PDB file of C-alpha atoms and ligand atoms in Angstrom:
ATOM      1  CA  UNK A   6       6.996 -20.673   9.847  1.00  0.00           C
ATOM      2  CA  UNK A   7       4.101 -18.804   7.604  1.00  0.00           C
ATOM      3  CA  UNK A   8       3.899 -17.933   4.082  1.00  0.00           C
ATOM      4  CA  UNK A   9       3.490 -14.326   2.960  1.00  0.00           C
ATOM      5  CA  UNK A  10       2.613 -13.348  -0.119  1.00  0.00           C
ATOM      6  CA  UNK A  11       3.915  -9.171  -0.951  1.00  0.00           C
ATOM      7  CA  UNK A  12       2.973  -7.511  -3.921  1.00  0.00           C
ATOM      8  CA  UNK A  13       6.063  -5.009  -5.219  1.00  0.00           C
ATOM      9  CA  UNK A  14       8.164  -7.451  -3.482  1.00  0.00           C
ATOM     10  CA  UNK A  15      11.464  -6.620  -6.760  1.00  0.00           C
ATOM     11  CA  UNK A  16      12.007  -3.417  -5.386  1.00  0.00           C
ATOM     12  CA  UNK A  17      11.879  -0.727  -2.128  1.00  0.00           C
ATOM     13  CA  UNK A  18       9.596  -1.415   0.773  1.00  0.00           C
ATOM     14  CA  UNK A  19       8.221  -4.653  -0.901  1.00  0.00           C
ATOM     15  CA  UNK A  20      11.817  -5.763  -1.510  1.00  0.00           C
ATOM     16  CA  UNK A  21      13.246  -4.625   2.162  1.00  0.00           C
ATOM     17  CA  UNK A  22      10.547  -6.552   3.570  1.00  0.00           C
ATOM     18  CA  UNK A  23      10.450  -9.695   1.659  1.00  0.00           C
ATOM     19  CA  UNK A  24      13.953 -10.067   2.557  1.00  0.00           C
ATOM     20  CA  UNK A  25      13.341  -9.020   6.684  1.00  0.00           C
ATOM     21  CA  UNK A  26      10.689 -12.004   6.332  1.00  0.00           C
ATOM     22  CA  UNK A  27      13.207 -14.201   4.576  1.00  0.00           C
ATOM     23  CA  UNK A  28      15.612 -13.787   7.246  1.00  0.00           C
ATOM     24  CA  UNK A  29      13.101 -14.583   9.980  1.00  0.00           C
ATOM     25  CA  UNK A  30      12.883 -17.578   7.891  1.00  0.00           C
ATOM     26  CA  UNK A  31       9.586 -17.012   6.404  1.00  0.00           C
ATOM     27  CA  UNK A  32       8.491 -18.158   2.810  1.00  0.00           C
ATOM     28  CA  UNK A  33       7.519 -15.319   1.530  1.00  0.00           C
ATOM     29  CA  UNK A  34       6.021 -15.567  -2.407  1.00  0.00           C
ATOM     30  CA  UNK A  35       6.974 -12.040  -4.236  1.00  0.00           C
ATOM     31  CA  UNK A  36       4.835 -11.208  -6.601  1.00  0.00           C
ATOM     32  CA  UNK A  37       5.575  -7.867  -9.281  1.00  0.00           C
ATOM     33  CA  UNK A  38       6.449  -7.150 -13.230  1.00  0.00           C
ATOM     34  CA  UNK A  39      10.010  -8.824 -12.881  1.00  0.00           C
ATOM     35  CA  UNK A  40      12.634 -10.532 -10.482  1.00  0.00           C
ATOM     36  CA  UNK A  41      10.214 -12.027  -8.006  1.00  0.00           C
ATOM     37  CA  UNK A  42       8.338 -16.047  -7.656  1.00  0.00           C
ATOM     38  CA  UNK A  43       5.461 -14.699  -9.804  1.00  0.00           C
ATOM     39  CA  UNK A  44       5.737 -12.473 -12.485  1.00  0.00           C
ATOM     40  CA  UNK A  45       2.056 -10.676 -12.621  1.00  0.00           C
ATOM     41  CA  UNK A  46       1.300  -7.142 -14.265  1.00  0.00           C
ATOM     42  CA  UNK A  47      -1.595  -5.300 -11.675  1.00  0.00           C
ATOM     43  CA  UNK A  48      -2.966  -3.002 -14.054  1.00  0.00           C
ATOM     44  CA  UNK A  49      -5.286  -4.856 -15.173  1.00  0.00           C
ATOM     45  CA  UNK A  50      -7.779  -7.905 -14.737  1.00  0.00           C
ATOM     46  CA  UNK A  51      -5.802  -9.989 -16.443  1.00  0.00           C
ATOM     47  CA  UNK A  52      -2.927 -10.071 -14.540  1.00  0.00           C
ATOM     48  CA  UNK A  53      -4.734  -9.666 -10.845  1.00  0.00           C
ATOM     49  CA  UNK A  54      -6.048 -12.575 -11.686  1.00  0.00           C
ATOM     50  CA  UNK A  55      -2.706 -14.280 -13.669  1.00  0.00           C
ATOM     51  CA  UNK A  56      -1.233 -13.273 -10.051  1.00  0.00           C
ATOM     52  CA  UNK A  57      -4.123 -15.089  -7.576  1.00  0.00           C
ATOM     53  CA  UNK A  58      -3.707 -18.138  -9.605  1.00  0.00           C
ATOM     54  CA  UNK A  59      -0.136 -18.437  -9.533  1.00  0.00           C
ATOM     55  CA  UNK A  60       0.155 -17.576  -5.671  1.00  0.00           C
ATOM     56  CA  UNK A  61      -2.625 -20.605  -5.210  1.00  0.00           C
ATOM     57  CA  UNK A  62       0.000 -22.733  -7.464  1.00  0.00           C
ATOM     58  CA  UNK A  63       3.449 -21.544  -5.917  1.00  0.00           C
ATOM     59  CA  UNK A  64       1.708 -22.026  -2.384  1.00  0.00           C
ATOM     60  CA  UNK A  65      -0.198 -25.208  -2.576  1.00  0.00           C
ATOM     61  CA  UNK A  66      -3.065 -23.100  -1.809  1.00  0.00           C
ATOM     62  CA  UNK A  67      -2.565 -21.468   2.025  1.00  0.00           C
ATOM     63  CA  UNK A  68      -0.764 -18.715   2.569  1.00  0.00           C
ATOM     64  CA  UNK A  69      -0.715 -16.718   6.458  1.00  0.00           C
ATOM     65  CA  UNK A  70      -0.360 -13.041   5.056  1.00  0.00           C
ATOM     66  CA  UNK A  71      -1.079 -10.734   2.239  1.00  0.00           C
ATOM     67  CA  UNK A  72       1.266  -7.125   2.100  1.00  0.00           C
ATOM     68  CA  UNK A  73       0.397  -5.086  -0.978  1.00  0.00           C
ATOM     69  CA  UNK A  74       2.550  -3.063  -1.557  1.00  0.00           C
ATOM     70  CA  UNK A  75       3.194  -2.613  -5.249  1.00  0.00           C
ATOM     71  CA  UNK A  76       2.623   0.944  -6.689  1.00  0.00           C
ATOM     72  CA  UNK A  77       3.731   3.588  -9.245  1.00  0.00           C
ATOM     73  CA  UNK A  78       3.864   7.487  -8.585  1.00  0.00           C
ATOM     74  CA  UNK A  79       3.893   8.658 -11.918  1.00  0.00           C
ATOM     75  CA  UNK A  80       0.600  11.325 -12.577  1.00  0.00           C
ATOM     76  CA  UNK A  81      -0.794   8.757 -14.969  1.00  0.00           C
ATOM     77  CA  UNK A  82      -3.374   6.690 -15.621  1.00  0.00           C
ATOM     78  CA  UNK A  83      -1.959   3.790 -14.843  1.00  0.00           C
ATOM     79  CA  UNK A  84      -1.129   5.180 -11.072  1.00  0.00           C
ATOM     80  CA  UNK A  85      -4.912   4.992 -10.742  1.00  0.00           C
ATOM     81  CA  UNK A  86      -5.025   1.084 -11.873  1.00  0.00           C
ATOM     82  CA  UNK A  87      -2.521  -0.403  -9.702  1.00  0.00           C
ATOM     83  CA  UNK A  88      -2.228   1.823  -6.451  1.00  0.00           C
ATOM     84  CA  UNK A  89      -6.421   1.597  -6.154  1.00  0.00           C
ATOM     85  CA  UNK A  90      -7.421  -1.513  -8.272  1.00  0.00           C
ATOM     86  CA  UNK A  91      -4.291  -3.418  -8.358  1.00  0.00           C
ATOM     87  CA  UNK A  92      -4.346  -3.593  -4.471  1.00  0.00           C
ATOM     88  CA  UNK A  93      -8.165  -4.040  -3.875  1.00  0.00           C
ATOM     89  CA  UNK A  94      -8.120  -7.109  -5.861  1.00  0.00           C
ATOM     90  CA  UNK A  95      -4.482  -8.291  -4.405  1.00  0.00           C
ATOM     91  CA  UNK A  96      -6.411  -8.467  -1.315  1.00  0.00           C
ATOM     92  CA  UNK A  97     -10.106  -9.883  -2.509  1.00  0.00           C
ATOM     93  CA  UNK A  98      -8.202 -12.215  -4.729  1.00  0.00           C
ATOM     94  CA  UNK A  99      -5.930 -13.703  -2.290  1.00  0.00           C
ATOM     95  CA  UNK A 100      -8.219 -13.446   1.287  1.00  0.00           C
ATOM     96  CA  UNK A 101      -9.502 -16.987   0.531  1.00  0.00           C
ATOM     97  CA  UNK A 102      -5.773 -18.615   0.677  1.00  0.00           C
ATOM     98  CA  UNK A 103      -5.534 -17.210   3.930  1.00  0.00           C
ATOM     99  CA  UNK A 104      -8.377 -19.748   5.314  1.00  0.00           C
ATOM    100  CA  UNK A 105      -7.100 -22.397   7.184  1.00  0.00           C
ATOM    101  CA  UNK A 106      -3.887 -20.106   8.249  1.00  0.00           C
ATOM    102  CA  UNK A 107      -4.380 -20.204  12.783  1.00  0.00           C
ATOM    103  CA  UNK A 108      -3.093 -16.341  12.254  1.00  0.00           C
ATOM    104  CA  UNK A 109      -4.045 -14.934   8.917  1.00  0.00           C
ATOM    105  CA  UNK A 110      -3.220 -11.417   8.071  1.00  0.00           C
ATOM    106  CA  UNK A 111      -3.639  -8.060   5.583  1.00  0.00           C
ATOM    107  CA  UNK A 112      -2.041  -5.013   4.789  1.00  0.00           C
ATOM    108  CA  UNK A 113      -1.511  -2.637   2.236  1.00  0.00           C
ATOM    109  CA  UNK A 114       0.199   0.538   1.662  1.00  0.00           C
ATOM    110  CA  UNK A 115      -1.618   3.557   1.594  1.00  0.00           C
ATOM    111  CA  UNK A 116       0.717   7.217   2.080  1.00  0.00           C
ATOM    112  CA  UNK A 117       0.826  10.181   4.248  1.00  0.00           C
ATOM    113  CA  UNK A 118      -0.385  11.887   0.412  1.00  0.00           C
ATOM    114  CA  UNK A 119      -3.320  10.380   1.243  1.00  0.00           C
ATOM    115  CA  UNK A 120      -3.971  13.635   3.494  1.00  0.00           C
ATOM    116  CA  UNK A 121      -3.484  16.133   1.058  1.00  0.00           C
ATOM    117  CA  UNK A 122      -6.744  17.211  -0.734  1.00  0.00           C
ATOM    118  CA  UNK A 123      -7.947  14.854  -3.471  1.00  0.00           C
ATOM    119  CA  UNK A 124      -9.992  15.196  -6.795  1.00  0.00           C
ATOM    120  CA  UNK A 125     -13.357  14.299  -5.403  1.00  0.00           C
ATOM    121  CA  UNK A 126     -14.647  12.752  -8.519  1.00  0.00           C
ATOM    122  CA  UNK A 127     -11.736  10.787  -8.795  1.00  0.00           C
ATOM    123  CA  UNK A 128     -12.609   9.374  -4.965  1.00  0.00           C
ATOM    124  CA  UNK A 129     -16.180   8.507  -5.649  1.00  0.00           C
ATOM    125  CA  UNK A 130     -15.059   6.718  -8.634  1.00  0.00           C
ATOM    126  CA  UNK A 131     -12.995   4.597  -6.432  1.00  0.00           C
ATOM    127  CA  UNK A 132     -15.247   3.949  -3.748  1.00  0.00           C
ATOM    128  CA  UNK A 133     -17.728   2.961  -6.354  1.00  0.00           C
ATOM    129  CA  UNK A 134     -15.227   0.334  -8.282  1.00  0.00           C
ATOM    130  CA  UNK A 135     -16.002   2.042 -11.112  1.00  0.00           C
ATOM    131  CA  UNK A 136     -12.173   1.492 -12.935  1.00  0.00           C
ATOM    132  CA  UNK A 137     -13.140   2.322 -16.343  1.00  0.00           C
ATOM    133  CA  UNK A 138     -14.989   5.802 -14.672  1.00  0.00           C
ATOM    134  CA  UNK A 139     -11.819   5.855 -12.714  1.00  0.00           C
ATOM    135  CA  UNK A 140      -9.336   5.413 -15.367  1.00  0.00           C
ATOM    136  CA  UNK A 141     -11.315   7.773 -17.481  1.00  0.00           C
ATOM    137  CA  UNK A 142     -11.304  10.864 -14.655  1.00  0.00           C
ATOM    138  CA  UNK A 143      -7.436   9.949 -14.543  1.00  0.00           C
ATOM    139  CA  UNK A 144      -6.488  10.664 -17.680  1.00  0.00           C
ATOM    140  CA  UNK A 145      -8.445  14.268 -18.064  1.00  0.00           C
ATOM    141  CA  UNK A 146      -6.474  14.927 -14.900  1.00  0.00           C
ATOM    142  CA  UNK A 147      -3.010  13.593 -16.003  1.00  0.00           C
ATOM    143  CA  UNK A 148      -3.671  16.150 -18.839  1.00  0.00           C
ATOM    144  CA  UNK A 149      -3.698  18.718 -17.005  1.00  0.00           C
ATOM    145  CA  UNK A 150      -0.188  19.630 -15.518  1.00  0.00           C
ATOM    146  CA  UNK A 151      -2.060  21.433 -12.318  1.00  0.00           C
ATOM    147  CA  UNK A 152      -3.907  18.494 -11.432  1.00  0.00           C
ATOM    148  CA  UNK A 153      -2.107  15.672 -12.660  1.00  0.00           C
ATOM    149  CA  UNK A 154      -0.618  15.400  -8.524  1.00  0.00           C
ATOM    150  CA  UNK A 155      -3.951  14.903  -7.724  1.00  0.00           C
ATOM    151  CA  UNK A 156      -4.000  10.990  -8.675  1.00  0.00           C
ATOM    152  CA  UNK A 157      -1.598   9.220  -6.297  1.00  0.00           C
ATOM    153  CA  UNK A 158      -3.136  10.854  -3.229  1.00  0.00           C
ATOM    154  CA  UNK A 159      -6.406  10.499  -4.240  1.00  0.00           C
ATOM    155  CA  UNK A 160      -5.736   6.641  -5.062  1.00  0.00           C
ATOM    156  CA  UNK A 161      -4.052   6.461  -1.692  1.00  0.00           C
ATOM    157  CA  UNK A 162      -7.178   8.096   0.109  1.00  0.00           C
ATOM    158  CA  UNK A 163      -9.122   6.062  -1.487  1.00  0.00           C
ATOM    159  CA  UNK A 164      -7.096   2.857  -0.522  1.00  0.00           C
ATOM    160  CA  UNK A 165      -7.312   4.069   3.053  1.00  0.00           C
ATOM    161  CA  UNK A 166     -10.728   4.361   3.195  1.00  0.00           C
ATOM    162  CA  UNK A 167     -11.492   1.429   1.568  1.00  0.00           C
ATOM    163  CA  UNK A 168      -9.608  -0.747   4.272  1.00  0.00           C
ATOM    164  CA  UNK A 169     -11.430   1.756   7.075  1.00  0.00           C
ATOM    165  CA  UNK A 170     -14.908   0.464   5.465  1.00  0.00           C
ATOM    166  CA  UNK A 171     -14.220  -3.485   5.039  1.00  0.00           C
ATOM    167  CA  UNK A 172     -11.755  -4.181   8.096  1.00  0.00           C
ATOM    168  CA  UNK A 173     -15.068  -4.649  10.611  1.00  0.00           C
ATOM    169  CA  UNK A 174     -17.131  -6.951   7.512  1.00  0.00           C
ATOM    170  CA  UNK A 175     -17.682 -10.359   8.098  1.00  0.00           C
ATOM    171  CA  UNK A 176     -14.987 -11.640   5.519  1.00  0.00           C
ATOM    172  CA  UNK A 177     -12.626  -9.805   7.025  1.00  0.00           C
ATOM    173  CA  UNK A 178     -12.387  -9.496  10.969  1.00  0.00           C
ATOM    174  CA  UNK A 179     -15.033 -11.953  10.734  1.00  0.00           C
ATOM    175  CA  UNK A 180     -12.925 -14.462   9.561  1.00  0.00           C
ATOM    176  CA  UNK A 181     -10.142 -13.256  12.215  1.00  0.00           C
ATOM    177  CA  UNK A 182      -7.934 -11.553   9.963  1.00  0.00           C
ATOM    178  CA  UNK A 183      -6.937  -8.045  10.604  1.00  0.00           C
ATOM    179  CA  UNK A 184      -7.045  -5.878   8.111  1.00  0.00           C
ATOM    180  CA  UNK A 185      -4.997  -2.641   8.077  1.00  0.00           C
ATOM    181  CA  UNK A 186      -2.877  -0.425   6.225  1.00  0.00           C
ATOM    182  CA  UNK A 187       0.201   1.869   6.943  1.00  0.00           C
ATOM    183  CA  UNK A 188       0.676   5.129   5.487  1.00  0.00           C
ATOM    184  CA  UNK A 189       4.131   5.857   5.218  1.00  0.00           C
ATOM    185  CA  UNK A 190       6.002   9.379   5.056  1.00  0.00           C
ATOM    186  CA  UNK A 191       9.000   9.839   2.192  1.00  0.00           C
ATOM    187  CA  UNK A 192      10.960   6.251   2.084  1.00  0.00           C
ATOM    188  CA  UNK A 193      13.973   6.279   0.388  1.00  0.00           C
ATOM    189  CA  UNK A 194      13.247   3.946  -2.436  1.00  0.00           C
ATOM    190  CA  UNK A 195      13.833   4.081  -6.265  1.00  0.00           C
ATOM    191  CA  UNK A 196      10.282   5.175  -6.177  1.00  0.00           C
ATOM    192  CA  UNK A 197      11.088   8.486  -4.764  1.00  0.00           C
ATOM    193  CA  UNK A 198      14.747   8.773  -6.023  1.00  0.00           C
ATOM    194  CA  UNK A 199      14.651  12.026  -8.251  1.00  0.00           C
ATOM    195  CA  UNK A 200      13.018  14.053  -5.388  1.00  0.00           C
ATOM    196  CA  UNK A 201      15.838  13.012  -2.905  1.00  0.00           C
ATOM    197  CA  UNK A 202      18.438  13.390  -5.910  1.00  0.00           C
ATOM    198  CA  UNK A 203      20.033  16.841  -4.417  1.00  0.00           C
ATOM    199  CA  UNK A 204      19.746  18.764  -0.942  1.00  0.00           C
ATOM    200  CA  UNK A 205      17.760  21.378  -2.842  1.00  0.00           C
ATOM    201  CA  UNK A 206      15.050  18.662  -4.229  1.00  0.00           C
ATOM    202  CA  UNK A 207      14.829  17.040  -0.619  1.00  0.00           C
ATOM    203  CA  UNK A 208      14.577  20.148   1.423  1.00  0.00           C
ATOM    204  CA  UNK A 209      11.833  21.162  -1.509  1.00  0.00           C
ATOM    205  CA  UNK A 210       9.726  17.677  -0.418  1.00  0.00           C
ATOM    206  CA  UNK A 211       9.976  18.131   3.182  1.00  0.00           C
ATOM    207  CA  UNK A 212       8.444  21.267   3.301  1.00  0.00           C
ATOM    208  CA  UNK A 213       5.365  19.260   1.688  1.00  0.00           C
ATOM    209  CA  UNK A 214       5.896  16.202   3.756  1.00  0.00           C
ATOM    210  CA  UNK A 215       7.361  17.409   7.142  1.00  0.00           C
ATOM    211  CA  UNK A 216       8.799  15.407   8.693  1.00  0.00           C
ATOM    212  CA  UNK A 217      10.391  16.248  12.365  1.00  0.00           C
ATOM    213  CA  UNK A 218      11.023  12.886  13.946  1.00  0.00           C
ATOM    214  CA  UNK A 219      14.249  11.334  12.312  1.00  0.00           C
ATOM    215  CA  UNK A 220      13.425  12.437   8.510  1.00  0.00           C
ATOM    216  CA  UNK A 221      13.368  11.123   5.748  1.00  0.00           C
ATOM    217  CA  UNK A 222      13.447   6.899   6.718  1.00  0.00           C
ATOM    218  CA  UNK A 223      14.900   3.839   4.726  1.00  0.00           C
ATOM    219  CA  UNK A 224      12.567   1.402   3.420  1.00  0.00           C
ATOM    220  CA  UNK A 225      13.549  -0.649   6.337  1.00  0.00           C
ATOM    221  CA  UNK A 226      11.556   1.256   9.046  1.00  0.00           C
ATOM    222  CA  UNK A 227       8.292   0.254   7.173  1.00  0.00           C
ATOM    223  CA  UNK A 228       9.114  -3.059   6.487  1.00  0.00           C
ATOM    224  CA  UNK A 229       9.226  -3.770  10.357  1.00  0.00           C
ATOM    225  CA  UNK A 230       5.959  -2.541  11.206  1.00  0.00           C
ATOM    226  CA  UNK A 231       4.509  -4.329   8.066  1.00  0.00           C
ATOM    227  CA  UNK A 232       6.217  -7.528   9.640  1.00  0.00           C
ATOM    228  CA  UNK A 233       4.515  -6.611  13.093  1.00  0.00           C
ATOM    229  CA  UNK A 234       1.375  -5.806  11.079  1.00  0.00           C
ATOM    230  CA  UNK A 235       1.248  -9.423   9.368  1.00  0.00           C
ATOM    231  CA  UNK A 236       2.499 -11.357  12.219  1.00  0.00           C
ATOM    232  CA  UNK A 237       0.932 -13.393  14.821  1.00  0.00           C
ATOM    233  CA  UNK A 238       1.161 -10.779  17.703  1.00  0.00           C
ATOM    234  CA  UNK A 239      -1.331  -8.517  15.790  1.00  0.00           C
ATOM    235  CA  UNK A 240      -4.712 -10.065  17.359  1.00  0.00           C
ATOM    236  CA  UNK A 241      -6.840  -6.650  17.344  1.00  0.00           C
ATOM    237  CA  UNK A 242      -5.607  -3.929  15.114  1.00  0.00           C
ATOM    238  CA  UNK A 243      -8.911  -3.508  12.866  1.00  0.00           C
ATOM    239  CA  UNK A 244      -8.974  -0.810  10.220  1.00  0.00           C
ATOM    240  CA  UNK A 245      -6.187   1.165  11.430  1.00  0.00           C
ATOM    241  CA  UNK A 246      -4.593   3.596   9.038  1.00  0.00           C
ATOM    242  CA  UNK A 247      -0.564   3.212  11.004  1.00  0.00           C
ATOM    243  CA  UNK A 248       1.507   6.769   9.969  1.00  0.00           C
ATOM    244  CA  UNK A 249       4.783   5.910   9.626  1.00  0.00           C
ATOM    245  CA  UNK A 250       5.911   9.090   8.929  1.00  0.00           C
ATOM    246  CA  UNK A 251       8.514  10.728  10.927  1.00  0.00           C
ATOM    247  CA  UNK A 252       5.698  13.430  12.115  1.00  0.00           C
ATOM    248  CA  UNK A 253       3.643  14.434   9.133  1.00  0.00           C
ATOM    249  CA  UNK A 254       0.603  13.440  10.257  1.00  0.00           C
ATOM    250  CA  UNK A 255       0.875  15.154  13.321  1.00  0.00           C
ATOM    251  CA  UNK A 256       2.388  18.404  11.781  1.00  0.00           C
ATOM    252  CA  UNK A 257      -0.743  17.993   9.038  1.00  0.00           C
ATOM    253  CA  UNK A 258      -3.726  16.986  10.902  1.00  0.00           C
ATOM    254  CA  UNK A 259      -2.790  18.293  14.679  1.00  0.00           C
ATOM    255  CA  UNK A 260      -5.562  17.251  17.054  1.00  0.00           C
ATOM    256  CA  UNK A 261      -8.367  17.292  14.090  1.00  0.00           C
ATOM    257  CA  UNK A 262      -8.171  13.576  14.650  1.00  0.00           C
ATOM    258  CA  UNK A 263      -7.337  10.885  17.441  1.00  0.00           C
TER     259      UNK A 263
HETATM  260  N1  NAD B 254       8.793   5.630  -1.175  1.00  0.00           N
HETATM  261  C1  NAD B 254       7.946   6.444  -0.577  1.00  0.00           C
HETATM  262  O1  NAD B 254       8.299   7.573  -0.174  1.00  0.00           O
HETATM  263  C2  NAD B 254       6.535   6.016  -0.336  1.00  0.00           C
HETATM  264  C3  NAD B 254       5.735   6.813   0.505  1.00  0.00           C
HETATM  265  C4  NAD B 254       4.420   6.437   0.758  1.00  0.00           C
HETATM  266  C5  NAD B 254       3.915   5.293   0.175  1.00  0.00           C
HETATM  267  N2  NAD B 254       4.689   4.544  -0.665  1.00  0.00           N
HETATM  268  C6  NAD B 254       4.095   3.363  -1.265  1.00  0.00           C
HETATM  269  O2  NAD B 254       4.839   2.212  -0.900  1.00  0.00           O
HETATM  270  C7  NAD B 254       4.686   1.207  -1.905  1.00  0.00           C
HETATM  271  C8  NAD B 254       6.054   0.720  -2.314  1.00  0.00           C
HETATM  272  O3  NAD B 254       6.754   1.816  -2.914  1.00  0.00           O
HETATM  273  P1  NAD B 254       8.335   1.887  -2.997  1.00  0.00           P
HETATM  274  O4  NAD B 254       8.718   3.201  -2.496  1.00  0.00           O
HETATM  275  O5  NAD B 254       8.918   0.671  -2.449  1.00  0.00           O
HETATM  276  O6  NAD B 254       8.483   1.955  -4.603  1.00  0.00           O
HETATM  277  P2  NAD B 254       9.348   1.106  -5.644  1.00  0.00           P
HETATM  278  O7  NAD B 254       9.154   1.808  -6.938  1.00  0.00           O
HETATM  279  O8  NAD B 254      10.720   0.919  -5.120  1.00  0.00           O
HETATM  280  O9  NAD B 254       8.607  -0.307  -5.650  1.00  0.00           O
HETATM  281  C9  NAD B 254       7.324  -0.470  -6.175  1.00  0.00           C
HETATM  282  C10 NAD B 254       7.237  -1.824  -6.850  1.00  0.00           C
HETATM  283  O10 NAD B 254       5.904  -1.980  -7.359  1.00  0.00           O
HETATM  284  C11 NAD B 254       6.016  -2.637  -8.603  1.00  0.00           C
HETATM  285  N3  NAD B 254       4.888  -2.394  -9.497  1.00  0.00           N
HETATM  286  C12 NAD B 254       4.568  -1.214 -10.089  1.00  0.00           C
HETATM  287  N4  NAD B 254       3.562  -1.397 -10.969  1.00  0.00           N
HETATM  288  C13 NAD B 254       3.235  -2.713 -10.914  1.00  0.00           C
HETATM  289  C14 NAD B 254       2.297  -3.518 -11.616  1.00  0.00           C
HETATM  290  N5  NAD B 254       1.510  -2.997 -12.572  1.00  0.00           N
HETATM  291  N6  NAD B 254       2.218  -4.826 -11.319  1.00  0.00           N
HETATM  292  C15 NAD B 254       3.063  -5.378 -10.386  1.00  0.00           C
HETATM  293  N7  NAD B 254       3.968  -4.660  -9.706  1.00  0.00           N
HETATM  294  C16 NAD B 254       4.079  -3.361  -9.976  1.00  0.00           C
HETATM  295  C17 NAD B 254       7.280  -2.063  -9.228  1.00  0.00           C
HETATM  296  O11 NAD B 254       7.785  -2.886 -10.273  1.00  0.00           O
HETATM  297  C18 NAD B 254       8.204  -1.969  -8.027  1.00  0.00           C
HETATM  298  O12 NAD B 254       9.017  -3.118  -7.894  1.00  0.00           O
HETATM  299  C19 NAD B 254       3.899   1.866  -3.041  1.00  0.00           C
HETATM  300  O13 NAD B 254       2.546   1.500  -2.933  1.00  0.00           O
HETATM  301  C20 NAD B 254       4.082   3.351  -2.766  1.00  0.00           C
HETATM  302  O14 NAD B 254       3.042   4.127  -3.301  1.00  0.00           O
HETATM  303  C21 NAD B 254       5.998   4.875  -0.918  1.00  0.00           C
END
């Protein structure tokens, strides 16, 4: 049986699948801000690294996959910390538990926002590491009502293409470990709750997030492809951005891409 280790793991997707994994009988190590084996705030440097040190405690130092999956969607500053930093380091942090596993494994979360335009400067930032630039662009755009959407896609973009630029590197699919992300449509989680609270706030979202094939999905429709995504059947997805998104993609980007 293998050891996972999922960030976000007290709540939604994270939650859904930690409990999928369970039942497979899987250790799985849940890491977020309550209710889970390790109690670890992402925000910040502190606690990324509070968190790496108590997943190489509670695991004896091995684990077979890392899912990161905690985030916020709140136009704030702290959206920028967790959903770009927060999951960047979950995955540096933890990659060198995974040596030694004969199937290691990575994924994070990224979103189907991740398609909608993004604050450029806010992208760059990201790319760069730069989280004190980053956290500083944030918060002149959470000031601003018009723009303040801006930083969960843009975070999400940049999550996205950050796994599309290390997937091929030599720590990564170097070291056999497939690195890849999924980029879910709307989930019914508590994340998304006050959008799907009446049929006149859900029909609003879905004309922004289309979403033809089945609509809007439970949390446990991603959970299964994250467990495909982290299990030992995945040999040769490298860098793949999954949609699982009922058709958004498709509806969004048509045949611009392949
Ligand atoms: N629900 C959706 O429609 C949807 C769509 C696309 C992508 N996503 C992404 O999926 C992931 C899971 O979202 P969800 O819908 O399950 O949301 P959720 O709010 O149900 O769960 C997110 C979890 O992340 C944790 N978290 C937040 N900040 C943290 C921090 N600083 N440190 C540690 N943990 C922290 C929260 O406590 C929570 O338990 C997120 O990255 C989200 O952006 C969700």
């Amino acid at each position: 049986m293998r050891t996972y280790v999922i960030t976000g793991a007290a709540s939604g997707i994270g939650k859904t699948t930690a409990q999928l994994l369970r039942e497979r009988e899987h250790t799985v190590i849940g890491v977020d801000l309550h209710d889970t084996e390790v109690t670890a705030d992402l925000s910040n440097p502190v606690g990324r690294a509070s968190m790496v040190a108590d997943v190489a405690a509670a695991s004896g130092g091995h684990i077979d996959a890392i899912v990161a999956c905690a985030g916020l969607a709140s136009p704030t500053v702290a959206t920028a910390r967790v959903n770009f930093f927060g999951a960047v380091a979950t995955l540096d942090g933890l990659r060198p538990l995974l040596t030694g596993s004969s199937a290691p494994r990575a994924v994070v979360i990224s979103s189907m926002a991740s398609l909608f335009p993004p604050d450029d400067e806010l992208l760059h930032l990201f790319l760069d590491g730069d989280e004190d630039g980053a956290a500083a662009r944030a918060e002149v755009l959470a000031g601003d009502e018009n723009l303040s959407g801006l930083i969960y896609g843009t975070a999400k973009r940049a999550l996205a293409l950050w796994v599309r630029r290390h997937a091929a590197l030599p720590e990564w699919a170097g070291e056999g470990i497939p690195l890849n992300a999924v980029a879910p449509g709307i989930i019914d989680t508590p994340m998304v709750a006050d959008f799907l609270a009446t049929e006149e706030a859900k029909q609003a979202v879905l004309q922004q997030v289309p979403m033809p094939l089945n609509g809007i999905a439970q949390p446990i429709v991603v959970a299964r492809l994250l467990s495909w995504l982290t299990s030992e059947e995945n040999t040769h997805l490298c860098g793949q951005v999954v949609f699982v998104d009922g058709g958004s993609d498709v509806m969004i980007r048509g045949e611009s891409t392949w």
